[in-house]
Coordinates of C-alpha atoms in Angstrom, one line a residue:
M286 CA -11.1 -3.3 16.2
T287 CA -8.5 -3.1 18.7
L288 CA -4.7 -2.7 18.0
Y289 CA -2.6 -4.2 20.6
K290 CA 1.2 -3.7 20.9
Y291 CA 2.6 -6.9 22.9
L292 CA 6.6 -6.6 23.4
P293 CA 7.7 -10.2 25.7
N294 CA 7.5 -9.9 29.2
E295 CA 5.6 -6.4 29.4
L296 CA 2.1 -5.9 29.8
L297 CA -0.3 -6.2 26.8
E298 CA -0.7 -2.2 25.6
T299 CA -3.8 -0.7 23.8
V300 CA -2.2 1.3 21.2
T301 CA -5.7 2.6 19.4
E302 CA -9.7 1.4 18.7
L303 CA -11.5 1.4 15.7
N304 CA -15.1 1.2 14.9
I305 CA -15.2 -1.6 12.8
K306 CA -18.7 -0.3 11.0
K307 CA -16.6 2.5 9.9
I308 CA -14.0 0.6 8.4
N309 CA -13.3 -1.0 4.8
T310 CA -11.9 -4.2 5.6
Y311 CA -11.4 -5.1 2.4
N312 CA -7.7 -5.3 2.2
L313 CA -7.4 -4.5 5.6
C314 CA -3.5 -4.3 6.6
I315 CA -0.9 -3.0 8.5
I316 CA 2.1 -1.9 7.1
G317 CA 5.2 0.6 8.1
E318 CA 7.8 1.1 10.1
N319 CA 5.8 3.3 12.4
V320 CA 2.7 1.2 12.3
H321 CA -0.4 2.5 9.7
I322 CA -3.2 0.8 9.1
I323 CA -5.1 1.1 6.1
S324 CA -7.6 -0.6 3.6
Q325 CA -7.1 -0.3 -0.4
D326 CA -9.6 -0.7 -3.1
E327 CA -10.4 2.1 -5.7
E328 CA -9.5 4.3 -2.9
L329 CA -6.0 4.2 -0.1
V330 CA -7.9 4.7 3.2
C331 CA -5.7 5.4 6.3
Y332 CA -7.3 4.9 9.5
Y333 CA -4.6 5.1 11.9
P334 CA -2.2 7.0 13.3
R335 CA -3.8 9.8 11.2
R336 CA -6.7 9.5 8.7
F337 CA -6.1 10.5 5.2
H338 CA -7.4 8.9 1.7
F339 CA -7.2 9.5 -2.0
K340 CA -8.1 7.8 -4.8
M341 CA -5.2 4.9 -6.5
D342 CA -4.9 3.8 -10.0
P343 CA -6.2 0.4 -10.5
Q344 CA -2.8 -0.8 -11.2
E345 CA -1.5 0.5 -8.1
N346 CA -0.3 -1.2 -4.6
V347 CA 0.6 0.4 -1.6
L348 CA 3.7 -1.5 -0.2
T349 CA 4.8 1.0 2.6
I350 CA 4.5 4.9 4.3
D351 CA 7.5 6.4 5.6
D352 CA 8.5 9.8 6.5
N353 CA 5.4 11.2 5.2
K354 CA 5.9 9.7 2.2
M355 CA 3.8 6.6 0.2
Y356 CA 5.8 3.7 -1.3
L357 CA 3.2 2.0 -4.1
S358 CA 4.5 -0.4 -6.9
K359 CA 2.0 -0.2 -10.4
W360 CA 2.1 -3.2 -12.8
I361 CA 2.3 -1.5 -16.5
E362 CA 1.0 -3.6 -19.0
N363 CA 1.3 -3.2 -22.7
G364 CA 0.4 -5.1 -25.8
W365 CA -2.5 -7.5 -24.2
D366 CA -4.5 -9.0 -27.1
D367 CA -8.0 -8.4 -25.4
F368 CA -9.7 -10.0 -28.5
N369 CA -7.9 -13.1 -27.9
D370 CA -7.2 -13.0 -24.6
C371 CA -3.5 -13.7 -24.8
A372 CA 0.0 -11.6 -25.5
S373 CA 0.3 -10.3 -28.3
E374 CA 4.4 -9.9 -30.0
N375 CA 5.0 -6.4 -28.6
Y376 CA 3.9 -7.7 -24.9
E377 CA 5.6 -6.1 -22.0
Y378 CA 4.8 -6.3 -18.7
Y379 CA 7.3 -4.3 -15.9
E380 CA 6.6 -2.3 -12.7
K381 CA 7.2 1.4 -11.5
V382 CA 7.7 2.3 -8.1
V383 CA 5.7 5.0 -7.1
V384 CA 6.1 7.9 -4.5
R385 CA 3.1 9.9 -3.2
D386 CA 3.0 12.3 -0.6
L387 CA -0.1 11.6 2.0
K388 CA -2.3 13.5 -0.2
G389 CA -2.2 11.2 -3.2
H390 CA 0.1 13.7 -5.4
K391 CA 2.7 11.5 -7.0
I392 CA 6.5 12.8 -6.1
S393 CA 8.5 10.3 -8.1
E394 CA 7.9 7.5 -10.3
E395 CA 10.5 5.2 -11.7
K396 CA 10.4 1.9 -13.8
G397 CA 11.4 -0.8 -10.9
C398 CA 10.5 -2.9 -8.0
L399 CA 10.8 -2.3 -4.3
Q400 CA 11.1 -5.1 -1.9
R401 CA 11.8 -5.2 2.1
H402 CA 13.9 -8.4 3.4
N403 CA 14.4 -9.0 7.2
N404 CA 17.7 -7.8 8.6
T405 CA 20.1 -10.8 8.8
W406 CA 23.3 -9.3 9.9

């Protein structure tokens, strides 16, 4: 797998090449302002620019990596009636923003969600 840098009117530049046989291609994506190549399943694996990995909570999803911190979304669902496969009267769903270091240690966690938007100014 090859990652290229492309800018209009400039030559195509190879950034990195990775052996596809050594990559988990499930949920493989590029994230962050400073490009990171990751895959996330039961474990988060970063392949570029440096390799690291750790086990993730099943309800977590990495949103971005910035300044050696990972920002994750974690969904919380309370009050689901598994027997009847429906929401109970006390059903509650919400999201949390979890910040972890690159070793997976939790730095912070708070209720809410993080969204990125294009700068349209």
